[in-house]
mmCIF file of C-alpha atoms in Angstrom:
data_model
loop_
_atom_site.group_PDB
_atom_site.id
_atom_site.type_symbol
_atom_site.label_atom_id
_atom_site.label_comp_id
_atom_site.label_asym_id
_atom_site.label_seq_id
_atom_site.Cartn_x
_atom_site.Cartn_y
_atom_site.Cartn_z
ATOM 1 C CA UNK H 1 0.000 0.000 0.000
ATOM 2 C CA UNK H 2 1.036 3.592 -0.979
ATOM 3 C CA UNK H 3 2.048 6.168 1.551
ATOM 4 C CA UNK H 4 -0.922 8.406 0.052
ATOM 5 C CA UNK H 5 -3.303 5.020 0.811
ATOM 6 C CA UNK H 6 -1.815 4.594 4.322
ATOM 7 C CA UNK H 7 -3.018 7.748 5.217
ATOM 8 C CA UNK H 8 -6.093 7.419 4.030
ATOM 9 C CA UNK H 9 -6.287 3.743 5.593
ATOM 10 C CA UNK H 10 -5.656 5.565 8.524
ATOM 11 C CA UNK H 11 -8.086 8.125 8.143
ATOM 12 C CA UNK H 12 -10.707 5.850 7.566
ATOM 13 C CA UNK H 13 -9.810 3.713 10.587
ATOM 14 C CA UNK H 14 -10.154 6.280 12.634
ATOM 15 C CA UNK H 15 -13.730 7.596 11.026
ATOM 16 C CA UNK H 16 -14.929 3.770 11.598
ATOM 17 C CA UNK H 17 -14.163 3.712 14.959
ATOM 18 C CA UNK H 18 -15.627 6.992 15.766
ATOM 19 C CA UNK H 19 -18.917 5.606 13.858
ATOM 20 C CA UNK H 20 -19.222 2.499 15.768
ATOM 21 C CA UNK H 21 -19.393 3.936 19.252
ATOM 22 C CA UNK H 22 -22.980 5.844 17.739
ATOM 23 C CA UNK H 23 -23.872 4.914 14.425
ATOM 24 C CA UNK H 24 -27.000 6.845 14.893
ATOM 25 C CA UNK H 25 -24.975 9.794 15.829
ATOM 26 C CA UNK H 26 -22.217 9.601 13.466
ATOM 27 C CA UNK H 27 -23.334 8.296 10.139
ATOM 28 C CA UNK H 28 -23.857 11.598 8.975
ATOM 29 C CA UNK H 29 -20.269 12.456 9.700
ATOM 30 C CA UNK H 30 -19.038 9.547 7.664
ATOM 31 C CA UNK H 31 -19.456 11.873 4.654
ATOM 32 C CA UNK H 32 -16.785 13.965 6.203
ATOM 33 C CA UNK H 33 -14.571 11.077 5.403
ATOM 34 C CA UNK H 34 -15.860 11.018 1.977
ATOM 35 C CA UNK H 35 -15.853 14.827 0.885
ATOM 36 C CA UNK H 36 -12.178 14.932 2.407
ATOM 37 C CA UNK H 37 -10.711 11.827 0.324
ATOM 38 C CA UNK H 38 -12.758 11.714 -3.002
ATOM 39 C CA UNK H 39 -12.725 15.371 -3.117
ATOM 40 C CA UNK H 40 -13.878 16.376 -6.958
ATOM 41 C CA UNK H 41 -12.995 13.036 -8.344
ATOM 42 C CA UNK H 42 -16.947 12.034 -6.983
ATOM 43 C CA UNK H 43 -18.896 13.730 -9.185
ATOM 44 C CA UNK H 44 -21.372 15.795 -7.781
ATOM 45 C CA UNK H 45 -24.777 13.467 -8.311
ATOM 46 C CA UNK H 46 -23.072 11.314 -6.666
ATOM 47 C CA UNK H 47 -21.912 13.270 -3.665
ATOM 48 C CA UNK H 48 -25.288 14.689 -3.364
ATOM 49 C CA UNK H 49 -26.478 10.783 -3.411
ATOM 50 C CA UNK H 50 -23.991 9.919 -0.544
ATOM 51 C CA UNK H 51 -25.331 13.156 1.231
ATOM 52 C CA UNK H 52 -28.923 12.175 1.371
ATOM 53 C CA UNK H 53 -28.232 8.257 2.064
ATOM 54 C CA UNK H 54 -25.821 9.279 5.237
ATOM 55 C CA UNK H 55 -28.151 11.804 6.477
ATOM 56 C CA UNK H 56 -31.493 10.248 5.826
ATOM 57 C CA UNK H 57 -32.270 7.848 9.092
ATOM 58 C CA UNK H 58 -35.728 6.429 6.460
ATOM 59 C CA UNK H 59 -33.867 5.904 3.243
ATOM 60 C CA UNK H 60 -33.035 2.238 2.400
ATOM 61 C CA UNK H 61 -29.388 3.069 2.195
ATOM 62 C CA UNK H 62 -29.098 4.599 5.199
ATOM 63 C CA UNK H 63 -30.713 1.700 7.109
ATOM 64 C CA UNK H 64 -28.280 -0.912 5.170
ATOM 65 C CA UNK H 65 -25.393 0.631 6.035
ATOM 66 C CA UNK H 66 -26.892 1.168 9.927
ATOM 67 C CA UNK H 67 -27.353 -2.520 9.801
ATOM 68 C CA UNK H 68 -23.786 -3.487 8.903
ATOM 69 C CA UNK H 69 -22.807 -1.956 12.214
ATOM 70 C CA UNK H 70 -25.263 -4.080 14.652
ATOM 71 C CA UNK H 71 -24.817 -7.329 12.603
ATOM 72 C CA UNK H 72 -21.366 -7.560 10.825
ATOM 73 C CA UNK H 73 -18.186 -8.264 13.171
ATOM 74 C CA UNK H 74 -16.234 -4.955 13.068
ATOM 75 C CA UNK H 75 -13.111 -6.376 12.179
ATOM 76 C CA UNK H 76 -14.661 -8.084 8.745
ATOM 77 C CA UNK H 77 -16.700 -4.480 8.434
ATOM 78 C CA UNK H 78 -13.052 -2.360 8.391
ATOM 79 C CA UNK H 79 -11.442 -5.057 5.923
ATOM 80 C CA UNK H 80 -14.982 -4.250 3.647
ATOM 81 C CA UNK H 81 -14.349 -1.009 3.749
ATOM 82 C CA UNK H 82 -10.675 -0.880 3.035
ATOM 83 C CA UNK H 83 -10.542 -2.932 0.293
ATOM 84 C CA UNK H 84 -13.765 -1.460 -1.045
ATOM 85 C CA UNK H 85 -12.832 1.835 -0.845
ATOM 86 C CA UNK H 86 -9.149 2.011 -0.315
ATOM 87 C CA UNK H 87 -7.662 -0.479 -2.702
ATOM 88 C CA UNK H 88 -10.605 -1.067 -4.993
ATOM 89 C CA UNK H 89 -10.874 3.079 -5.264
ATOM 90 C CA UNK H 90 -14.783 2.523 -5.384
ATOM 91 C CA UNK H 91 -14.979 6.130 -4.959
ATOM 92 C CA UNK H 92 -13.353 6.636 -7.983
ATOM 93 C CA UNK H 93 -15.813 4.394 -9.836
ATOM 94 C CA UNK H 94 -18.341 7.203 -11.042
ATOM 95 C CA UNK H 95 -15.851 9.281 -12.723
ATOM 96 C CA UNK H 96 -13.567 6.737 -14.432
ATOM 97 C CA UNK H 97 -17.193 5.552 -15.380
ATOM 98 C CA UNK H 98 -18.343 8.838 -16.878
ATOM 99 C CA UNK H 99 -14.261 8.700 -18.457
ATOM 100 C CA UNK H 100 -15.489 5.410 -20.189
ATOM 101 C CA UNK H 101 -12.567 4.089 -18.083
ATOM 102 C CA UNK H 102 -14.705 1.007 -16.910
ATOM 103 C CA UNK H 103 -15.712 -0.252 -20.533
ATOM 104 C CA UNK H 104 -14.382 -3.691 -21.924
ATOM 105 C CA UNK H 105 -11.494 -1.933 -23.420
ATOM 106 C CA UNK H 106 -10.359 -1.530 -19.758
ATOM 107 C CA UNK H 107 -9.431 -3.408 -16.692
ATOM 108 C CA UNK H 108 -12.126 -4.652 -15.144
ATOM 109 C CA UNK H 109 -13.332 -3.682 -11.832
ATOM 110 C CA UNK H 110 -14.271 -7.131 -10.813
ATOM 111 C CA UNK H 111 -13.215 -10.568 -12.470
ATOM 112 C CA UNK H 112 -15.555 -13.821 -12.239
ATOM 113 C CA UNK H 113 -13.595 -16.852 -11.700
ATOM 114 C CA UNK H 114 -15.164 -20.380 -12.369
ATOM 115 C CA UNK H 115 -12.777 -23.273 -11.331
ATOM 116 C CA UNK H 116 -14.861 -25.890 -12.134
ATOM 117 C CA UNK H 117 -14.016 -25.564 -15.684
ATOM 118 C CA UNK H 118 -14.201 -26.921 -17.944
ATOM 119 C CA UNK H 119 -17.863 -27.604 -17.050
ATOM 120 C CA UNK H 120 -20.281 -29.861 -18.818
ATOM 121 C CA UNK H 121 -23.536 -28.232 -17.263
ATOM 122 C CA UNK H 122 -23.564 -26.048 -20.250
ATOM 123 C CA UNK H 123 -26.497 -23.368 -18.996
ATOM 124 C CA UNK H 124 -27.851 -21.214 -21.535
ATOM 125 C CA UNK H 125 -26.957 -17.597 -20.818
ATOM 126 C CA UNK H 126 -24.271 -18.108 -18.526
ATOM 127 C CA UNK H 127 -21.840 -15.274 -18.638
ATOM 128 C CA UNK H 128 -19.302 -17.194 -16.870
ATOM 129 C CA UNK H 129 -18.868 -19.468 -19.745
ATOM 130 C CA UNK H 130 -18.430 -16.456 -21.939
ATOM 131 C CA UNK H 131 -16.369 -13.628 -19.738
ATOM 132 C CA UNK H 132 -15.328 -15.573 -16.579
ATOM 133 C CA UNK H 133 -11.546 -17.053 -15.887
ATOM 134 C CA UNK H 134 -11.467 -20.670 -16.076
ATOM 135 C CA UNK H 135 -8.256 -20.751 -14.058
ATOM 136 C CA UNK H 136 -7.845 -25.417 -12.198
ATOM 137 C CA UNK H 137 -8.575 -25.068 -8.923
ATOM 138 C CA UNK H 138 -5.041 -26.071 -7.647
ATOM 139 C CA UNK H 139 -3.661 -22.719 -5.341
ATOM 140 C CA UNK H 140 -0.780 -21.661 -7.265
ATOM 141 C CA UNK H 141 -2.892 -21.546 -10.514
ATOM 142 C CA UNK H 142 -5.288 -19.103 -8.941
ATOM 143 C CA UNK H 143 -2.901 -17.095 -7.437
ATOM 144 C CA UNK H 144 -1.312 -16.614 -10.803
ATOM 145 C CA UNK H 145 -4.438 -15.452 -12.056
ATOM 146 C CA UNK H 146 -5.491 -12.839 -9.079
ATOM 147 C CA UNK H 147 -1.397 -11.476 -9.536
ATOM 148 C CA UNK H 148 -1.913 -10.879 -12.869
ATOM 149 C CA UNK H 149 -5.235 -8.989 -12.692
ATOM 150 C CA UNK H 150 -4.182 -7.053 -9.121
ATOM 151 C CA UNK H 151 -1.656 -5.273 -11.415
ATOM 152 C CA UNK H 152 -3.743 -3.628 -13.375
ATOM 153 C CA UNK H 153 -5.979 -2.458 -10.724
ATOM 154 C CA UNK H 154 -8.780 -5.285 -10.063
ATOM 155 C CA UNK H 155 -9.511 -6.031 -5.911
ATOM 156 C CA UNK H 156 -13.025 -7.588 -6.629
ATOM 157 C CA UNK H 157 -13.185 -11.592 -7.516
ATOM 158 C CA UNK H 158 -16.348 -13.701 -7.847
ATOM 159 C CA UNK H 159 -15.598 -17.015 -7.229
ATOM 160 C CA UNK H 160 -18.737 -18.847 -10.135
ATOM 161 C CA UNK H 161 -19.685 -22.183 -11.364
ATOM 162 C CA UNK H 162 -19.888 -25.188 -9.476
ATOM 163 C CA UNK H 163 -18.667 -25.896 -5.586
ATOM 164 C CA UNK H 164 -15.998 -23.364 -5.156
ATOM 165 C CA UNK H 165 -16.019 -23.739 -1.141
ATOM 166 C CA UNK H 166 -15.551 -27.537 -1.267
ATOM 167 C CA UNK H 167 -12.191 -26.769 -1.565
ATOM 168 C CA UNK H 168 -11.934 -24.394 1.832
ATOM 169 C CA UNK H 169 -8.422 -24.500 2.382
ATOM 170 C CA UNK H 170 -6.760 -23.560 -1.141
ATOM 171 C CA UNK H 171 -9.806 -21.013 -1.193
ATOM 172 C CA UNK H 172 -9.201 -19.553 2.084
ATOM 173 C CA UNK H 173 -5.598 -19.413 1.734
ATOM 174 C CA UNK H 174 -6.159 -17.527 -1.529
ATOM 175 C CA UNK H 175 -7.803 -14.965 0.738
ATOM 176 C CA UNK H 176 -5.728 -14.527 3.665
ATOM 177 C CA UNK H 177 -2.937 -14.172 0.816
ATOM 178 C CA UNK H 178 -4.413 -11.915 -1.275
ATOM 179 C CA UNK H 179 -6.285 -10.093 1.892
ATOM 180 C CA UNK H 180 -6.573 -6.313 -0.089
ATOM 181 C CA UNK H 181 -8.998 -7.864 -2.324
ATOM 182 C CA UNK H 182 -12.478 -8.470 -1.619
ATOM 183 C CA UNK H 183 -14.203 -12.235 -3.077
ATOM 184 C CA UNK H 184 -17.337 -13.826 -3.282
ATOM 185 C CA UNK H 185 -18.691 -17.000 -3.630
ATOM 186 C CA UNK H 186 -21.936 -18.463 -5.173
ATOM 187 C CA UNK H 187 -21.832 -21.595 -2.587
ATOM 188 C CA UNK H 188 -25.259 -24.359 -1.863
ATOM 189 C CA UNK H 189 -25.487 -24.071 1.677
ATOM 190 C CA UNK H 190 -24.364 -27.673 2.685
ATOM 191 C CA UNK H 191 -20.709 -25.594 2.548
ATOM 192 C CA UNK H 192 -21.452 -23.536 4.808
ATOM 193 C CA UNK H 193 -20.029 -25.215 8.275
ATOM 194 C CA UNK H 194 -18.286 -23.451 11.694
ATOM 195 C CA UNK H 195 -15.024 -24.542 10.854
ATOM 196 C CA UNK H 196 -15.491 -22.529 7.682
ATOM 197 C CA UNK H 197 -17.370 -19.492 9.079
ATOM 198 C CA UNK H 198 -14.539 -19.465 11.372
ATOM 199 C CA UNK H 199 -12.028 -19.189 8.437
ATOM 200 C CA UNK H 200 -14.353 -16.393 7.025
ATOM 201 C CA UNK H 201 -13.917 -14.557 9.949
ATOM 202 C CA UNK H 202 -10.131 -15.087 10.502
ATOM 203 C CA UNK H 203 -9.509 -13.489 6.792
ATOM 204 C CA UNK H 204 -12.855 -11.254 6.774
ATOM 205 C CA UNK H 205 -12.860 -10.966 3.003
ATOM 206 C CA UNK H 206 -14.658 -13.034 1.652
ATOM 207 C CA UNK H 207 -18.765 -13.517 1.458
ATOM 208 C CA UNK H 208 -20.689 -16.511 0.584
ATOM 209 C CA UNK H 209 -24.050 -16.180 -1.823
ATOM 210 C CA UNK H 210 -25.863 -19.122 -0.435
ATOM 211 C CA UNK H 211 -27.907 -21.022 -3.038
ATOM 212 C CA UNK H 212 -31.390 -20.698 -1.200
ATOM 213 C CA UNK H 213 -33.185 -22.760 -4.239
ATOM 214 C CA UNK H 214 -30.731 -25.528 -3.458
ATOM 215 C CA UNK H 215 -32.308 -26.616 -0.259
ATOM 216 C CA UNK H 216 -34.727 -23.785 1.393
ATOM 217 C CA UNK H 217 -34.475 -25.333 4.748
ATOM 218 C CA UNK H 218 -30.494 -25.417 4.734
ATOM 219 C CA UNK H 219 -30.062 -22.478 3.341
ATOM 220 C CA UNK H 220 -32.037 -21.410 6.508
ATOM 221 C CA UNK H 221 -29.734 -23.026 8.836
ATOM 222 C CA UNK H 222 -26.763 -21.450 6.864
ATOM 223 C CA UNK H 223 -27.702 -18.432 7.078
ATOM 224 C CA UNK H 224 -28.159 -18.838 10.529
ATOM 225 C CA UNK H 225 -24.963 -19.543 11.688
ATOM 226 C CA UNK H 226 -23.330 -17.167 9.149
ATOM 227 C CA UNK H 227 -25.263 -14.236 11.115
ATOM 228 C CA UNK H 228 -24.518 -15.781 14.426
ATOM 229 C CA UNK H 229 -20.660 -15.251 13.288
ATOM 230 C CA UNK H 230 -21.822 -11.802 12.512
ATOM 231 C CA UNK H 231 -20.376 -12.509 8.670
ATOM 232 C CA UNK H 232 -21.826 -10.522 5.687
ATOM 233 C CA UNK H 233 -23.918 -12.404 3.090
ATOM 234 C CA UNK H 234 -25.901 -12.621 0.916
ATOM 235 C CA UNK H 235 -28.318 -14.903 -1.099
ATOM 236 C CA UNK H 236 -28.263 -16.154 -4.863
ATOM 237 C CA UNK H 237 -31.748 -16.914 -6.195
ATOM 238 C CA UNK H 238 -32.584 -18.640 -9.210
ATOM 239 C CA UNK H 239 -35.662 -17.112 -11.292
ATOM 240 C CA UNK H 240 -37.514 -19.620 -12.988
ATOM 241 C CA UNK H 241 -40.520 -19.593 -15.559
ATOM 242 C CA UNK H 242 -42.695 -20.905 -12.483
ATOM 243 C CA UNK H 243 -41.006 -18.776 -9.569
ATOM 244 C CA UNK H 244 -40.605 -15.492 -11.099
ATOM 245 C CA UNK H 245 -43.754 -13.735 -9.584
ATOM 246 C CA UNK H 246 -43.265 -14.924 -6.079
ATOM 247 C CA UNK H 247 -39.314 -14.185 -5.541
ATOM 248 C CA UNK H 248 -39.566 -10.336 -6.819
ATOM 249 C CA UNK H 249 -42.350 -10.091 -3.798
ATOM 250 C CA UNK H 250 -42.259 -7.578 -0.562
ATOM 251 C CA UNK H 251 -42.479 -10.408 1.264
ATOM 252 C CA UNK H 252 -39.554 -12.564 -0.538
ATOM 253 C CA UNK H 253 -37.532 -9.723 0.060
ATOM 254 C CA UNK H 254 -38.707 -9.091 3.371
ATOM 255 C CA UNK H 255 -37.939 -12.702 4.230
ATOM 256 C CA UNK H 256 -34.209 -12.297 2.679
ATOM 257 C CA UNK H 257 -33.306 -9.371 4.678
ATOM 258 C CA UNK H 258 -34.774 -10.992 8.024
ATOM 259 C CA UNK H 259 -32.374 -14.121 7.155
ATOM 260 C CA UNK H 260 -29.446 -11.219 8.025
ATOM 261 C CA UNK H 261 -28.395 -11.022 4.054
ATOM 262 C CA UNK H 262 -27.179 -8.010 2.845
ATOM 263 C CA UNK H 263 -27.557 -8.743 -1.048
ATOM 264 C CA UNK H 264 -29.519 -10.714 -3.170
ATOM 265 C CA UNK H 265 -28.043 -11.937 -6.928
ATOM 266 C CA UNK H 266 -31.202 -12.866 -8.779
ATOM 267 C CA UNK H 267 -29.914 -15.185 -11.946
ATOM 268 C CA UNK H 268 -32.568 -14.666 -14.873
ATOM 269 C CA UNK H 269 -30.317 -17.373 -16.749
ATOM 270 C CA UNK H 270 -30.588 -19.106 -14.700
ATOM 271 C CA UNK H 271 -27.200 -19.534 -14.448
ATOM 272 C CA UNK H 272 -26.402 -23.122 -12.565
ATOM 273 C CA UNK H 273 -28.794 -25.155 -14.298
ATOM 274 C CA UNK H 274 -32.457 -25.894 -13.652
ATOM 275 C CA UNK H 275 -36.020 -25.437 -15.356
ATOM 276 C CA UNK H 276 -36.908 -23.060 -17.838
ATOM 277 C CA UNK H 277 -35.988 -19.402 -17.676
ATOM 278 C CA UNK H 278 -38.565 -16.174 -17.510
ATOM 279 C CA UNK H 279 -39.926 -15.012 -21.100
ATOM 280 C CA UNK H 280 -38.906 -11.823 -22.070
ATOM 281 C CA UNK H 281 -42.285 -9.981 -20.681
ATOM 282 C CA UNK H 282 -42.016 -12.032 -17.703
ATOM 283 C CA UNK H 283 -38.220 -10.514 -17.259
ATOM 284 C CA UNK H 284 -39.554 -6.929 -18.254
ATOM 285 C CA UNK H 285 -41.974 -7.028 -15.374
ATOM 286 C CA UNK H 286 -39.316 -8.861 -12.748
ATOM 287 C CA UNK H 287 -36.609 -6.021 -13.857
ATOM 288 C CA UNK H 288 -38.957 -3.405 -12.737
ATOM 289 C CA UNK H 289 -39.960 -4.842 -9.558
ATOM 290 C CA UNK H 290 -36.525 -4.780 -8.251
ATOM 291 C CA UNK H 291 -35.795 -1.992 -9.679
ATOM 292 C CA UNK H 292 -38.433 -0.450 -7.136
ATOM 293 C CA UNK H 293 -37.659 -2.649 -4.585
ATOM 294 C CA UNK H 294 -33.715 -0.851 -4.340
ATOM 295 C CA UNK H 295 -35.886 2.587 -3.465
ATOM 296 C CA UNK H 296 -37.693 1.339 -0.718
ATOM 297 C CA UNK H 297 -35.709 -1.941 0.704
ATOM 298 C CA UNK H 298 -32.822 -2.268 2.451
ATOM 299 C CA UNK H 299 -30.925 -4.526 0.573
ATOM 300 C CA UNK H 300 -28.568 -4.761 -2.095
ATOM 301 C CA UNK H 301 -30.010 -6.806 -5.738
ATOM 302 C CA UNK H 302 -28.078 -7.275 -8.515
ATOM 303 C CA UNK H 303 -29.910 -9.157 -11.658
ATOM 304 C CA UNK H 304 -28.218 -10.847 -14.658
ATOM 305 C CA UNK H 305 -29.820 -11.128 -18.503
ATOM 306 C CA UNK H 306 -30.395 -13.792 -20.412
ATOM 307 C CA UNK H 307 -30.222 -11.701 -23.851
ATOM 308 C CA UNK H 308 -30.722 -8.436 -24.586
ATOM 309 C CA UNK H 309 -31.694 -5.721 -21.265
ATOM 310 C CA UNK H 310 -35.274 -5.172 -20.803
ATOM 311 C CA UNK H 311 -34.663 -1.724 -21.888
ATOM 312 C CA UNK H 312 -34.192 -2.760 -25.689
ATOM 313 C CA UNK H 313 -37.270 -4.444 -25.345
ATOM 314 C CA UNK H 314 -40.967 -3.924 -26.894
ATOM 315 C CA UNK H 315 -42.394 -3.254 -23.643
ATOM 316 C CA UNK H 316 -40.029 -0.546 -21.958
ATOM 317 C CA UNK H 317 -38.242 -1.104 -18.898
ATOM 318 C CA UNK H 318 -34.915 0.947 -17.606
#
């Protein structure tokens, strides 16, 4: 780490700690943190953004981030932000973005890694097939792959495809190697276990998506003991032709973020296999739900496309 990044390591540090004696208090100063460091490389919509979600105790971003302080160990929580923030530059995001610095062209600002190639599932519309790194599983292979990619300014690995956690120890030493990168895991929840919850919690960078289709009732249990290890994660749900409607729900999601997850992938593909995926209309009207759903909930949901977005379709969308 630079001198310049120590400093602001340090800075940071010391605005966490301040925020976790009050987080109802001190939230709003975070910001301080954030107009000091990012200065005019945040572009002002997005300051303004950062403004209202650290000030607003009712918006869904405020109460997200509030939440990370009663449930997420603070040790994990100051290795998030860090290598968020600090190494990953995530502040810097919205202007290299509005550069066109974070196009194809460029280096990535997160890499999907699928060991368990090559794979013979062969799921229609998965993008790992098509943009991820098909690195063996064996340690020294991976590592070769994260060294090449951490030059040119990637921190943020998704570990795809597969049973990437069956193999907890070359994973986990991946992570407590590479510990100023941030990973994360699509997992079933049979992996999750206390002898690997305590590994997550030793290295504090990396998160588990737990599988929920997989097995509903073990995904409860894993999700369970993640939060009683006060470890961030979060839940990967398959969308189906015959589940669509119910997942994108108030009460789905309301179910989700009582589990203790803090994001939700949904996987329109869907991506590991499985029954038929949505129609296009039925993925028009799914795209929109969450889309309201991220103004009014407090959790984070990502979606991915099988074909083109819903806003080159007939019927609309955004």
């Amino acid at each position: 780490m630079s001198i310049p990044a120590r400093l602001k390591a340090f800075g940071m540090a010391r605005a966490l700690d301040y925020l976790e004696r009050d987080p109802d208090a001190n939230l709003p100063r975070l910001m301080e943190w954030v107009d000091r460091y990012a200065g005019e490389r945040l572009p002002l919509p997005y300051r303004d953004l950062f403004h209202q979600v650290m000030t607003d105790p009712d918006n869904n971003w405020h109460r997200l981030i509030r939440s990370m302080y009663t449930d997420i160990d603070n040790r994990v929580l100051k290795k998030i932000f860090e290598n968020f923030v600090i190494h990953g530059e995530v502040l810097d995001w919205p202007a290299k973005k509005e550069q066109g610095l974070l196009n194809q062209d460029q280096s990535p600002w997160s890499v999907i890694i699928s060991p368990s190639f090559p794979c013979n599932m062969d799921c229609t519309g998965c993008g790992a097939s098509i943009f991820g790194v098909r690195p063996s599983m064996e340690f020294d292979s991976l590592d070769q792959e994260l060294e090449a990619r951490k030059v040119r300014g990637c921190h943020l690995f998704i570990f795809s495809a597969g049973n990437p956690l069956s193999q907890q120890e070359e994973i986990i030493a991946l992570c407590n190697k590479h510990s100023d990168c941030v990973f994360a895991a699509f997992t079933p929840p049979g992996d999750i276990t206390p002898s690997l919850c305590a590994d997550l919690l030793r290295v504090g960078n990396l998160f588990p998506a737990i599988q929920v289709d997989v097995d509903p009732v073990d995904a409860q249990r894993a999700s369970d003991l993640l939060k009683s290890y006060k470890l961030p994660f979060g839940v990967a749900c398959r969308c189906t032709a015959d589940n669509w409607e119910r997942v994108a729900t108030e009460e789905y999601y309301d179910r989700v973020i009582d589990s203790g997850a803090k994001f939700c992938w949904f996987f329109t593909c869907p991506a590991y296999g499985g029954p038929a995926s949505p129609s296009q209309e039925q993925l028009v009207d799914l795209h929109r739900r969450i889309q309201a759903f991220r103004k009014t909930k407090p959790l984070l949901t990502l979606d991915f496309w099988d074909g083109p977005s819903p806003s080159a379709a007939p019927q609309g969308g955004s």
